[in-house]
């Protein structure tokens, strides 16, 4: 039996969502919930558009919705409240998602071991019978009795709002202090002209030119990017969206002859440590590039490039003149 039980299951799970600042700010809401399963809706917004010319949703929006839905599904599968953390997440993009249309992710925690939770799901848009993407994710379970021992007080059943902020936690706790974002002194410009990609505008991504190793991208911190208000820490899905954006921008800039935007085929991200509420940086490497498909890796860091918060890789279809 899960921690979300009885008639109040949906209300408790919705309180869980409301406790995540990014999920609340983006308007995410539960469509359905049961033991080990949930359907989470991301309402349509012009802000989520990634490609204004082709009218497509940015793939990062799919990743952040999937990460959140998978986390809720894990919570719905647990018998007792305990923190847990996203270890990795993989997205497969099956067809382009239409901009300014709702997105729904249905996730299922199909295996809950003593240490790891395994989740799978699909993302749909209303009116379409086929999914636009699939997701597979794993979550690390914390040791609940160790946390109770460290707390030094008797445990009690948390309220829904406390559950919301306690369940999904990044893999390592570094600080509960809110840090002040300090931009790097390196000269920089906006990564894209305003209006070209509303989602990139929302993330406010800037670019720093590094002659030696290619462009470095910076995502300034803002409070609505928080996923865990207790630590606090950035939402893991936002890190995925930033990483995917950096990959696309990297391919565009390292292939000056292309006339369109590379389209994601798949994306896999591994979380190394919690991401503090400060500016985050990204730099990419093209591992292999053929006539149609490119494989790119990205590293995201905050204080030190040698200590990444996440690493990810993705395949992209390169645009063709005859496409």
PDB file of C-alpha atoms in Angstrom:
ATOM      1  CA  UNK A   1       0.000   0.000   0.000  1.00  0.00           C
ATOM      2  CA  UNK A   2       1.414   3.395  -0.965  1.00  0.00           C
ATOM      3  CA  UNK A   3       1.736   6.501   1.198  1.00  0.00           C
ATOM      4  CA  UNK A   4      -0.979   8.113  -0.961  1.00  0.00           C
ATOM      5  CA  UNK A   5      -4.005   6.003  -0.032  1.00  0.00           C
ATOM      6  CA  UNK A   6      -7.767   6.172   0.232  1.00  0.00           C
ATOM      7  CA  UNK A   7     -10.013   8.944  -0.939  1.00  0.00           C
ATOM      8  CA  UNK A   8      -7.364  11.611  -0.410  1.00  0.00           C
ATOM      9  CA  UNK A   9      -4.788   9.991  -2.707  1.00  0.00           C
ATOM     10  CA  UNK A  10      -5.210  12.554  -5.475  1.00  0.00           C
ATOM     11  CA  UNK A  11      -5.345  15.485  -3.049  1.00  0.00           C
ATOM     12  CA  UNK A  12      -2.177  14.300  -1.295  1.00  0.00           C
ATOM     13  CA  UNK A  13      -0.351  13.776  -4.570  1.00  0.00           C
ATOM     14  CA  UNK A  14      -1.463  17.204  -5.809  1.00  0.00           C
ATOM     15  CA  UNK A  15      -0.107  18.740  -2.599  1.00  0.00           C
ATOM     16  CA  UNK A  16       3.123  16.922  -3.364  1.00  0.00           C
ATOM     17  CA  UNK A  17       3.233  18.610  -6.796  1.00  0.00           C
ATOM     18  CA  UNK A  18       2.361  22.005  -5.332  1.00  0.00           C
ATOM     19  CA  UNK A  19       5.379  21.768  -3.027  1.00  0.00           C
ATOM     20  CA  UNK A  20       7.752  21.717  -6.013  1.00  0.00           C
ATOM     21  CA  UNK A  21       8.266  25.367  -7.040  1.00  0.00           C
ATOM     22  CA  UNK A  22       8.902  24.646 -10.725  1.00  0.00           C
ATOM     23  CA  UNK A  23       5.936  22.282 -11.019  1.00  0.00           C
ATOM     24  CA  UNK A  24       3.685  24.807  -9.312  1.00  0.00           C
ATOM     25  CA  UNK A  25       4.921  27.736 -11.435  1.00  0.00           C
ATOM     26  CA  UNK A  26       4.413  25.767 -14.654  1.00  0.00           C
ATOM     27  CA  UNK A  27       0.850  24.787 -13.705  1.00  0.00           C
ATOM     28  CA  UNK A  28       1.380  21.012 -13.640  1.00  0.00           C
ATOM     29  CA  UNK A  29      -1.646  19.118 -12.357  1.00  0.00           C
ATOM     30  CA  UNK A  30      -2.634  15.524 -11.761  1.00  0.00           C
ATOM     31  CA  UNK A  31      -5.056  13.923 -14.174  1.00  0.00           C
ATOM     32  CA  UNK A  32      -5.108  10.524 -12.495  1.00  0.00           C
ATOM     33  CA  UNK A  33      -3.281   8.717  -9.695  1.00  0.00           C
ATOM     34  CA  UNK A  34      -3.262   5.180  -8.315  1.00  0.00           C
ATOM     35  CA  UNK A  35      -0.837   2.932  -6.497  1.00  0.00           C
ATOM     36  CA  UNK A  36       2.525   3.238  -8.254  1.00  0.00           C
ATOM     37  CA  UNK A  37       1.062   5.216 -11.173  1.00  0.00           C
ATOM     38  CA  UNK A  38       0.187   8.783 -12.074  1.00  0.00           C
ATOM     39  CA  UNK A  39      -0.788  10.910 -15.053  1.00  0.00           C
ATOM     40  CA  UNK A  40       0.555  14.454 -14.917  1.00  0.00           C
ATOM     41  CA  UNK A  41      -0.486  17.260 -17.267  1.00  0.00           C
ATOM     42  CA  UNK A  42       1.599  20.247 -18.376  1.00  0.00           C
ATOM     43  CA  UNK A  43      -0.797  22.950 -19.635  1.00  0.00           C
ATOM     44  CA  UNK A  44      -0.079  24.501 -23.012  1.00  0.00           C
ATOM     45  CA  UNK A  45       1.919  27.740 -22.965  1.00  0.00           C
ATOM     46  CA  UNK A  46       3.663  29.713 -25.660  1.00  0.00           C
ATOM     47  CA  UNK A  47       6.684  29.723 -23.327  1.00  0.00           C
ATOM     48  CA  UNK A  48       7.277  26.018 -23.919  1.00  0.00           C
ATOM     49  CA  UNK A  49       7.873  26.527 -27.665  1.00  0.00           C
ATOM     50  CA  UNK A  50      11.377  25.508 -28.631  1.00  0.00           C
ATOM     51  CA  UNK A  51      11.244  26.141 -32.371  1.00  0.00           C
ATOM     52  CA  UNK A  52       9.042  29.096 -33.317  1.00  0.00           C
ATOM     53  CA  UNK A  53       9.437  28.457 -37.033  1.00  0.00           C
ATOM     54  CA  UNK A  54       8.237  24.840 -36.928  1.00  0.00           C
ATOM     55  CA  UNK A  55       5.851  25.415 -33.972  1.00  0.00           C
ATOM     56  CA  UNK A  56       7.272  22.613 -31.818  1.00  0.00           C
ATOM     57  CA  UNK A  57       7.582  22.216 -28.060  1.00  0.00           C
ATOM     58  CA  UNK A  58      11.141  22.254 -26.721  1.00  0.00           C
ATOM     59  CA  UNK A  59      12.293  18.713 -25.782  1.00  0.00           C
ATOM     60  CA  UNK A  60      13.375  20.030 -22.388  1.00  0.00           C
ATOM     61  CA  UNK A  61       9.709  20.542 -21.485  1.00  0.00           C
ATOM     62  CA  UNK A  62       9.097  16.846 -22.084  1.00  0.00           C
ATOM     63  CA  UNK A  63      12.064  15.934 -19.886  1.00  0.00           C
ATOM     64  CA  UNK A  64      10.997  18.109 -16.950  1.00  0.00           C
ATOM     65  CA  UNK A  65       7.414  16.793 -17.112  1.00  0.00           C
ATOM     66  CA  UNK A  66       8.642  13.187 -17.326  1.00  0.00           C
ATOM     67  CA  UNK A  67      11.076  13.615 -14.434  1.00  0.00           C
ATOM     68  CA  UNK A  68       8.330  15.053 -12.232  1.00  0.00           C
ATOM     69  CA  UNK A  69       5.748  12.421 -13.177  1.00  0.00           C
ATOM     70  CA  UNK A  70       8.211   9.582 -12.585  1.00  0.00           C
ATOM     71  CA  UNK A  71       9.028  11.009  -9.167  1.00  0.00           C
ATOM     72  CA  UNK A  72       5.343  11.154  -8.222  1.00  0.00           C
ATOM     73  CA  UNK A  73       4.875   7.545  -9.378  1.00  0.00           C
ATOM     74  CA  UNK A  74       7.684   6.429  -7.063  1.00  0.00           C
ATOM     75  CA  UNK A  75       6.052   8.259  -4.153  1.00  0.00           C
ATOM     76  CA  UNK A  76       2.763   6.563  -4.962  1.00  0.00           C
ATOM     77  CA  UNK A  77       4.466   3.148  -4.781  1.00  0.00           C
ATOM     78  CA  UNK A  78       6.133   3.585  -1.365  1.00  0.00           C
ATOM     79  CA  UNK A  79       4.657   2.223   1.854  1.00  0.00           C
ATOM     80  CA  UNK A  80       6.486   4.696   4.108  1.00  0.00           C
ATOM     81  CA  UNK A  81       7.652   8.229   3.498  1.00  0.00           C
ATOM     82  CA  UNK A  82      11.354   8.565   2.689  1.00  0.00           C
ATOM     83  CA  UNK A  83      13.499  10.831   0.514  1.00  0.00           C
ATOM     84  CA  UNK A  84      14.631   9.590  -2.881  1.00  0.00           C
ATOM     85  CA  UNK A  85      16.714  10.937  -5.737  1.00  0.00           C
ATOM     86  CA  UNK A  86      16.784  10.685  -9.524  1.00  0.00           C
ATOM     87  CA  UNK A  87      19.796   8.632 -10.584  1.00  0.00           C
ATOM     88  CA  UNK A  88      19.277   8.780 -14.325  1.00  0.00           C
ATOM     89  CA  UNK A  89      16.615   9.425 -16.900  1.00  0.00           C
ATOM     90  CA  UNK A  90      16.327   8.482 -20.563  1.00  0.00           C
ATOM     91  CA  UNK A  91      14.012  10.045 -23.117  1.00  0.00           C
ATOM     92  CA  UNK A  92      13.194   8.635 -26.557  1.00  0.00           C
ATOM     93  CA  UNK A  93      11.534  11.192 -28.831  1.00  0.00           C
ATOM     94  CA  UNK A  94       9.151   9.361 -31.153  1.00  0.00           C
ATOM     95  CA  UNK A  95       7.532  12.285 -32.978  1.00  0.00           C
ATOM     96  CA  UNK A  96       7.638  16.091 -32.763  1.00  0.00           C
ATOM     97  CA  UNK A  97       5.310  17.560 -30.072  1.00  0.00           C
ATOM     98  CA  UNK A  98       3.071  20.360 -31.335  1.00  0.00           C
ATOM     99  CA  UNK A  99       3.536  23.743 -29.651  1.00  0.00           C
ATOM    100  CA  UNK A 100       0.796  25.392 -27.582  1.00  0.00           C
ATOM    101  CA  UNK A 101      -0.824  22.007 -26.919  1.00  0.00           C
ATOM    102  CA  UNK A 102      -1.099  20.218 -23.552  1.00  0.00           C
ATOM    103  CA  UNK A 103       1.333  17.442 -22.662  1.00  0.00           C
ATOM    104  CA  UNK A 104       0.423  14.444 -20.493  1.00  0.00           C
ATOM    105  CA  UNK A 105       2.927  11.991 -18.996  1.00  0.00           C
ATOM    106  CA  UNK A 106       1.664   8.696 -17.596  1.00  0.00           C
ATOM    107  CA  UNK A 107       4.323   7.042 -15.432  1.00  0.00           C
ATOM    108  CA  UNK A 108       4.432   3.688 -13.655  1.00  0.00           C
ATOM    109  CA  UNK A 109       6.843   2.534 -10.954  1.00  0.00           C
ATOM    110  CA  UNK A 110       7.079  -1.076 -12.130  1.00  0.00           C
ATOM    111  CA  UNK A 111       9.791  -2.224  -9.712  1.00  0.00           C
ATOM    112  CA  UNK A 112      10.564  -0.989  -6.204  1.00  0.00           C
ATOM    113  CA  UNK A 113      13.579  -2.731  -4.683  1.00  0.00           C
ATOM    114  CA  UNK A 114      15.184  -1.983  -1.324  1.00  0.00           C
ATOM    115  CA  UNK A 115      17.579   0.514  -2.879  1.00  0.00           C
ATOM    116  CA  UNK A 116      16.306   1.502  -6.335  1.00  0.00           C
ATOM    117  CA  UNK A 117      12.985   2.365  -7.962  1.00  0.00           C
ATOM    118  CA  UNK A 118      12.477   1.702 -11.677  1.00  0.00           C
ATOM    119  CA  UNK A 119       9.959   3.792 -13.608  1.00  0.00           C
ATOM    120  CA  UNK A 120       8.700   3.870 -17.182  1.00  0.00           C
ATOM    121  CA  UNK A 121       6.201   6.087 -18.910  1.00  0.00           C
ATOM    122  CA  UNK A 122       4.782   7.638 -22.054  1.00  0.00           C
ATOM    123  CA  UNK A 123       4.045  11.214 -23.071  1.00  0.00           C
ATOM    124  CA  UNK A 124       0.993  12.048 -25.172  1.00  0.00           C
ATOM    125  CA  UNK A 125      -0.767  15.080 -26.519  1.00  0.00           C
ATOM    126  CA  UNK A 126      -4.594  15.256 -26.507  1.00  0.00           C
ATOM    127  CA  UNK A 127      -6.151  14.046 -29.751  1.00  0.00           C
ATOM    128  CA  UNK A 128      -3.182  11.851 -30.677  1.00  0.00           C
ATOM    129  CA  UNK A 129      -3.330   8.084 -30.309  1.00  0.00           C
ATOM    130  CA  UNK A 130       0.439   7.572 -30.460  1.00  0.00           C
ATOM    131  CA  UNK A 131       2.907   8.823 -27.812  1.00  0.00           C
ATOM    132  CA  UNK A 132       5.292  11.644 -28.656  1.00  0.00           C
ATOM    133  CA  UNK A 133       7.989  10.247 -26.317  1.00  0.00           C
ATOM    134  CA  UNK A 134       8.799   7.496 -23.830  1.00  0.00           C
ATOM    135  CA  UNK A 135      10.752   7.741 -20.590  1.00  0.00           C
ATOM    136  CA  UNK A 136      12.709   5.310 -18.428  1.00  0.00           C
ATOM    137  CA  UNK A 137      14.136   6.457 -15.087  1.00  0.00           C
ATOM    138  CA  UNK A 138      15.750   5.088 -11.956  1.00  0.00           C
ATOM    139  CA  UNK A 139      15.626   6.585  -8.474  1.00  0.00           C
ATOM    140  CA  UNK A 140      17.847   5.926  -5.462  1.00  0.00           C
ATOM    141  CA  UNK A 141      16.022   5.243  -2.208  1.00  0.00           C
ATOM    142  CA  UNK A 142      17.437   6.768   0.984  1.00  0.00           C
ATOM    143  CA  UNK A 143      17.833   4.900   4.288  1.00  0.00           C
ATOM    144  CA  UNK A 144      14.855   6.142   6.257  1.00  0.00           C
ATOM    145  CA  UNK A 145      15.899   4.842   9.698  1.00  0.00           C
ATOM    146  CA  UNK A 146      19.291   6.570   9.381  1.00  0.00           C
ATOM    147  CA  UNK A 147      17.582   9.884   8.765  1.00  0.00           C
ATOM    148  CA  UNK A 148      15.326   9.374  11.787  1.00  0.00           C
ATOM    149  CA  UNK A 149      18.383   8.619  13.923  1.00  0.00           C
ATOM    150  CA  UNK A 150      20.146  11.761  12.694  1.00  0.00           C
ATOM    151  CA  UNK A 151      17.053  13.833  13.413  1.00  0.00           C
ATOM    152  CA  UNK A 152      17.157  12.777  17.057  1.00  0.00           C
ATOM    153  CA  UNK A 153      13.390  12.967  17.524  1.00  0.00           C
ATOM    154  CA  UNK A 154      10.531  10.551  17.205  1.00  0.00           C
ATOM    155  CA  UNK A 155       9.184  10.262  13.700  1.00  0.00           C
ATOM    156  CA  UNK A 156       5.675  11.407  12.819  1.00  0.00           C
ATOM    157  CA  UNK A 157       3.509  11.262   9.735  1.00  0.00           C
ATOM    158  CA  UNK A 158       4.236  14.416   7.687  1.00  0.00           C
ATOM    159  CA  UNK A 159       1.576  16.681   6.279  1.00  0.00           C
ATOM    160  CA  UNK A 160       1.030  16.669   2.470  1.00  0.00           C
ATOM    161  CA  UNK A 161       2.993  19.920   2.100  1.00  0.00           C
ATOM    162  CA  UNK A 162       5.897  18.477   4.088  1.00  0.00           C
ATOM    163  CA  UNK A 163       5.744  15.335   1.971  1.00  0.00           C
ATOM    164  CA  UNK A 164       5.907  17.458  -1.137  1.00  0.00           C
ATOM    165  CA  UNK A 165       9.214  19.017  -0.183  1.00  0.00           C
ATOM    166  CA  UNK A 166      10.779  15.922   1.352  1.00  0.00           C
ATOM    167  CA  UNK A 167      10.232  13.071  -1.085  1.00  0.00           C
ATOM    168  CA  UNK A 168      12.120  14.030  -4.232  1.00  0.00           C
ATOM    169  CA  UNK A 169      15.635  15.031  -3.239  1.00  0.00           C
ATOM    170  CA  UNK A 170      18.783  15.356  -5.358  1.00  0.00           C
ATOM    171  CA  UNK A 171      21.336  12.644  -4.797  1.00  0.00           C
ATOM    172  CA  UNK A 172      23.491  14.525  -2.283  1.00  0.00           C
ATOM    173  CA  UNK A 173      22.679  17.167   0.287  1.00  0.00           C
ATOM    174  CA  UNK A 174      25.234  19.964   0.188  1.00  0.00           C
ATOM    175  CA  UNK A 175      23.554  22.903   1.886  1.00  0.00           C
ATOM    176  CA  UNK A 176      20.230  24.347   2.949  1.00  0.00           C
ATOM    177  CA  UNK A 177      21.416  27.884   2.251  1.00  0.00           C
ATOM    178  CA  UNK A 178      20.110  29.927  -0.667  1.00  0.00           C
ATOM    179  CA  UNK A 179      23.137  31.075  -2.626  1.00  0.00           C
ATOM    180  CA  UNK A 180      23.491  34.358  -4.454  1.00  0.00           C
ATOM    181  CA  UNK A 181      23.986  33.945  -8.182  1.00  0.00           C
ATOM    182  CA  UNK A 182      27.173  35.599  -9.416  1.00  0.00           C
ATOM    183  CA  UNK A 183      27.627  35.733 -13.215  1.00  0.00           C
ATOM    184  CA  UNK A 184      31.018  34.836 -14.585  1.00  0.00           C
ATOM    185  CA  UNK A 185      33.202  37.773 -15.628  1.00  0.00           C
ATOM    186  CA  UNK A 186      33.750  36.318 -19.110  1.00  0.00           C
ATOM    187  CA  UNK A 187      32.142  38.429 -21.878  1.00  0.00           C
ATOM    188  CA  UNK A 188      28.920  36.862 -23.100  1.00  0.00           C
ATOM    189  CA  UNK A 189      25.841  37.347 -25.239  1.00  0.00           C
ATOM    190  CA  UNK A 190      22.349  35.875 -25.407  1.00  0.00           C
ATOM    191  CA  UNK A 191      22.511  32.369 -26.850  1.00  0.00           C
ATOM    192  CA  UNK A 192      19.711  33.157 -29.325  1.00  0.00           C
ATOM    193  CA  UNK A 193      17.977  36.331 -30.507  1.00  0.00           C
ATOM    194  CA  UNK A 194      14.822  37.000 -28.434  1.00  0.00           C
ATOM    195  CA  UNK A 195      11.727  35.252 -29.844  1.00  0.00           C
ATOM    196  CA  UNK A 196      13.614  32.588 -31.774  1.00  0.00           C
ATOM    197  CA  UNK A 197      12.934  30.029 -29.031  1.00  0.00           C
ATOM    198  CA  UNK A 198      10.591  31.116 -26.214  1.00  0.00           C
ATOM    199  CA  UNK A 199      11.774  28.275 -23.963  1.00  0.00           C
ATOM    200  CA  UNK A 200      15.400  29.354 -24.356  1.00  0.00           C
ATOM    201  CA  UNK A 201      14.220  32.881 -23.536  1.00  0.00           C
ATOM    202  CA  UNK A 202      12.512  31.495 -20.410  1.00  0.00           C
ATOM    203  CA  UNK A 203      15.740  29.838 -19.278  1.00  0.00           C
ATOM    204  CA  UNK A 204      17.606  33.066 -20.191  1.00  0.00           C
ATOM    205  CA  UNK A 205      20.566  31.138 -21.574  1.00  0.00           C
ATOM    206  CA  UNK A 206      23.717  33.122 -22.318  1.00  0.00           C
ATOM    207  CA  UNK A 207      26.800  32.125 -24.274  1.00  0.00           C
ATOM    208  CA  UNK A 208      30.467  32.625 -23.519  1.00  0.00           C
ATOM    209  CA  UNK A 209      32.965  32.146 -26.353  1.00  0.00           C
ATOM    210  CA  UNK A 210      35.859  29.879 -25.447  1.00  0.00           C
ATOM    211  CA  UNK A 211      38.310  29.672 -28.322  1.00  0.00           C
ATOM    212  CA  UNK A 212      40.025  26.521 -27.091  1.00  0.00           C
ATOM    213  CA  UNK A 213      37.141  24.141 -26.446  1.00  0.00           C
ATOM    214  CA  UNK A 214      34.026  25.641 -27.995  1.00  0.00           C
ATOM    215  CA  UNK A 215      31.189  27.704 -26.506  1.00  0.00           C
ATOM    216  CA  UNK A 216      30.217  27.634 -22.838  1.00  0.00           C
ATOM    217  CA  UNK A 217      26.562  28.269 -21.997  1.00  0.00           C
ATOM    218  CA  UNK A 218      25.248  29.806 -18.777  1.00  0.00           C
ATOM    219  CA  UNK A 219      21.779  29.395 -17.256  1.00  0.00           C
ATOM    220  CA  UNK A 220      21.219  32.117 -14.630  1.00  0.00           C
ATOM    221  CA  UNK A 221      19.495  31.066 -11.434  1.00  0.00           C
ATOM    222  CA  UNK A 222      15.950  32.181 -10.694  1.00  0.00           C
ATOM    223  CA  UNK A 223      13.649  30.913  -7.919  1.00  0.00           C
ATOM    224  CA  UNK A 224      11.097  29.236 -10.209  1.00  0.00           C
ATOM    225  CA  UNK A 225      13.750  26.736 -11.325  1.00  0.00           C
ATOM    226  CA  UNK A 226      13.842  25.141  -7.866  1.00  0.00           C
ATOM    227  CA  UNK A 227      12.753  21.519  -7.652  1.00  0.00           C
ATOM    228  CA  UNK A 228      13.574  20.848  -3.981  1.00  0.00           C
ATOM    229  CA  UNK A 229      12.836  23.795  -1.673  1.00  0.00           C
ATOM    230  CA  UNK A 230      14.358  22.092   1.385  1.00  0.00           C
ATOM    231  CA  UNK A 231      17.976  21.888   0.238  1.00  0.00           C
ATOM    232  CA  UNK A 232      17.263  23.971  -1.935  1.00  0.00           C
ATOM    233  CA  UNK A 233      18.229  22.523  -5.320  1.00  0.00           C
ATOM    234  CA  UNK A 234      17.405  23.024  -8.990  1.00  0.00           C
ATOM    235  CA  UNK A 235      14.800  20.753 -10.578  1.00  0.00           C
ATOM    236  CA  UNK A 236      16.451  17.787 -12.282  1.00  0.00           C
ATOM    237  CA  UNK A 237      14.218  18.230 -15.310  1.00  0.00           C
ATOM    238  CA  UNK A 238      15.393  21.819 -15.712  1.00  0.00           C
ATOM    239  CA  UNK A 239      18.991  20.582 -15.787  1.00  0.00           C
ATOM    240  CA  UNK A 240      17.949  18.144 -18.503  1.00  0.00           C
ATOM    241  CA  UNK A 241      16.287  20.925 -20.487  1.00  0.00           C
ATOM    242  CA  UNK A 242      19.369  23.131 -20.191  1.00  0.00           C
ATOM    243  CA  UNK A 243      21.619  20.260 -21.257  1.00  0.00           C
ATOM    244  CA  UNK A 244      19.484  19.501 -24.314  1.00  0.00           C
ATOM    245  CA  UNK A 245      19.449  23.184 -25.246  1.00  0.00           C
ATOM    246  CA  UNK A 246      23.227  23.388 -24.960  1.00  0.00           C
ATOM    247  CA  UNK A 247      23.590  20.344 -27.237  1.00  0.00           C
ATOM    248  CA  UNK A 248      21.374  21.857 -29.928  1.00  0.00           C
ATOM    249  CA  UNK A 249      23.116  25.233 -29.762  1.00  0.00           C
ATOM    250  CA  UNK A 250      26.498  23.504 -29.906  1.00  0.00           C
ATOM    251  CA  UNK A 251      25.518  21.622 -33.073  1.00  0.00           C
ATOM    252  CA  UNK A 252      24.164  24.762 -34.725  1.00  0.00           C
ATOM    253  CA  UNK A 253      27.327  26.720 -33.977  1.00  0.00           C
ATOM    254  CA  UNK A 254      29.755  23.979 -34.958  1.00  0.00           C
ATOM    255  CA  UNK A 255      27.888  23.361 -38.230  1.00  0.00           C
ATOM    256  CA  UNK A 256      27.530  26.841 -39.735  1.00  0.00           C
ATOM    257  CA  UNK A 257      26.216  25.462 -43.038  1.00  0.00           C
ATOM    258  CA  UNK A 258      23.004  23.953 -41.682  1.00  0.00           C
ATOM    259  CA  UNK A 259      19.770  25.842 -42.300  1.00  0.00           C
ATOM    260  CA  UNK A 260      17.505  24.261 -39.666  1.00  0.00           C
ATOM    261  CA  UNK A 261      17.499  23.077 -36.065  1.00  0.00           C
ATOM    262  CA  UNK A 262      18.757  19.582 -35.106  1.00  0.00           C
ATOM    263  CA  UNK A 263      15.943  17.399 -33.708  1.00  0.00           C
ATOM    264  CA  UNK A 264      16.436  15.115 -30.714  1.00  0.00           C
ATOM    265  CA  UNK A 265      16.236  11.348 -31.176  1.00  0.00           C
ATOM    266  CA  UNK A 266      17.080  10.323 -27.618  1.00  0.00           C
ATOM    267  CA  UNK A 267      18.549  11.850 -24.479  1.00  0.00           C
ATOM    268  CA  UNK A 268      20.059  10.228 -21.375  1.00  0.00           C
ATOM    269  CA  UNK A 269      21.150  12.111 -18.262  1.00  0.00           C
ATOM    270  CA  UNK A 270      23.005  10.957 -15.126  1.00  0.00           C
ATOM    271  CA  UNK A 271      22.846  13.040 -11.949  1.00  0.00           C
ATOM    272  CA  UNK A 272      26.181  13.314 -10.137  1.00  0.00           C
ATOM    273  CA  UNK A 273      25.335  15.659  -7.243  1.00  0.00           C
ATOM    274  CA  UNK A 274      22.694  18.171  -6.212  1.00  0.00           C
ATOM    275  CA  UNK A 275      22.562  21.423  -8.175  1.00  0.00           C
ATOM    276  CA  UNK A 276      22.629  24.427  -5.865  1.00  0.00           C
ATOM    277  CA  UNK A 277      20.531  27.550  -6.559  1.00  0.00           C
ATOM    278  CA  UNK A 278      23.286  29.336  -8.453  1.00  0.00           C
ATOM    279  CA  UNK A 279      24.177  29.875 -12.114  1.00  0.00           C
ATOM    280  CA  UNK A 280      24.822  26.658 -14.021  1.00  0.00           C
ATOM    281  CA  UNK A 281      27.232  26.213 -16.936  1.00  0.00           C
ATOM    282  CA  UNK A 282      27.334  23.720 -19.818  1.00  0.00           C
ATOM    283  CA  UNK A 283      29.866  22.708 -22.440  1.00  0.00           C
ATOM    284  CA  UNK A 284      29.454  20.078 -25.153  1.00  0.00           C
ATOM    285  CA  UNK A 285      31.552  17.701 -27.211  1.00  0.00           C
ATOM    286  CA  UNK A 286      30.545  16.162 -30.534  1.00  0.00           C
ATOM    287  CA  UNK A 287      31.447  12.499 -30.155  1.00  0.00           C
ATOM    288  CA  UNK A 288      30.455  11.467 -33.669  1.00  0.00           C
ATOM    289  CA  UNK A 289      28.746  13.175 -36.562  1.00  0.00           C
ATOM    290  CA  UNK A 290      27.493  11.451 -39.698  1.00  0.00           C
ATOM    291  CA  UNK A 291      25.440  12.691 -42.603  1.00  0.00           C
ATOM    292  CA  UNK A 292      22.151  12.341 -40.725  1.00  0.00           C
ATOM    293  CA  UNK A 293      22.838  11.768 -37.032  1.00  0.00           C
ATOM    294  CA  UNK A 294      25.149  13.414 -34.490  1.00  0.00           C
ATOM    295  CA  UNK A 295      26.053  12.102 -31.025  1.00  0.00           C
ATOM    296  CA  UNK A 296      26.784  14.836 -28.486  1.00  0.00           C
ATOM    297  CA  UNK A 297      27.849  14.767 -24.840  1.00  0.00           C
ATOM    298  CA  UNK A 298      27.341  17.621 -22.372  1.00  0.00           C
ATOM    299  CA  UNK A 299      28.704  18.364 -18.911  1.00  0.00           C
ATOM    300  CA  UNK A 300      26.927  20.750 -16.520  1.00  0.00           C
ATOM    301  CA  UNK A 301      28.716  22.341 -13.574  1.00  0.00           C
ATOM    302  CA  UNK A 302      28.390  25.226 -11.148  1.00  0.00           C
ATOM    303  CA  UNK A 303      31.485  25.966  -9.054  1.00  0.00           C
ATOM    304  CA  UNK A 304      34.090  23.818 -10.788  1.00  0.00           C
ATOM    305  CA  UNK A 305      34.127  22.298 -14.316  1.00  0.00           C
ATOM    306  CA  UNK A 306      35.904  19.289 -12.838  1.00  0.00           C
ATOM    307  CA  UNK A 307      32.928  18.604 -10.568  1.00  0.00           C
ATOM    308  CA  UNK A 308      29.904  18.265 -12.860  1.00  0.00           C
ATOM    309  CA  UNK A 309      26.412  18.161 -11.403  1.00  0.00           C
ATOM    310  CA  UNK A 310      25.165  16.118 -14.365  1.00  0.00           C
ATOM    311  CA  UNK A 311      26.501  14.520 -17.509  1.00  0.00           C
ATOM    312  CA  UNK A 312      24.354  13.605 -20.480  1.00  0.00           C
ATOM    313  CA  UNK A 313      24.446  12.422 -24.044  1.00  0.00           C
ATOM    314  CA  UNK A 314      22.016  12.551 -26.935  1.00  0.00           C
ATOM    315  CA  UNK A 315      21.523  11.661 -30.587  1.00  0.00           C
ATOM    316  CA  UNK A 316      20.220  14.329 -32.956  1.00  0.00           C
ATOM    317  CA  UNK A 317      18.892  14.258 -36.508  1.00  0.00           C
ATOM    318  CA  UNK A 318      20.721  16.894 -38.503  1.00  0.00           C
ATOM    319  CA  UNK A 319      18.566  19.062 -40.792  1.00  0.00           C
ATOM    320  CA  UNK A 320      18.840  18.537 -44.534  1.00  0.00           C
ATOM    321  CA  UNK A 321      18.143  20.963 -47.351  1.00  0.00           C
ATOM    322  CA  UNK A 322      15.650  18.533 -48.882  1.00  0.00           C
ATOM    323  CA  UNK A 323      13.828  17.921 -45.552  1.00  0.00           C
TER     324      UNK A 323
END
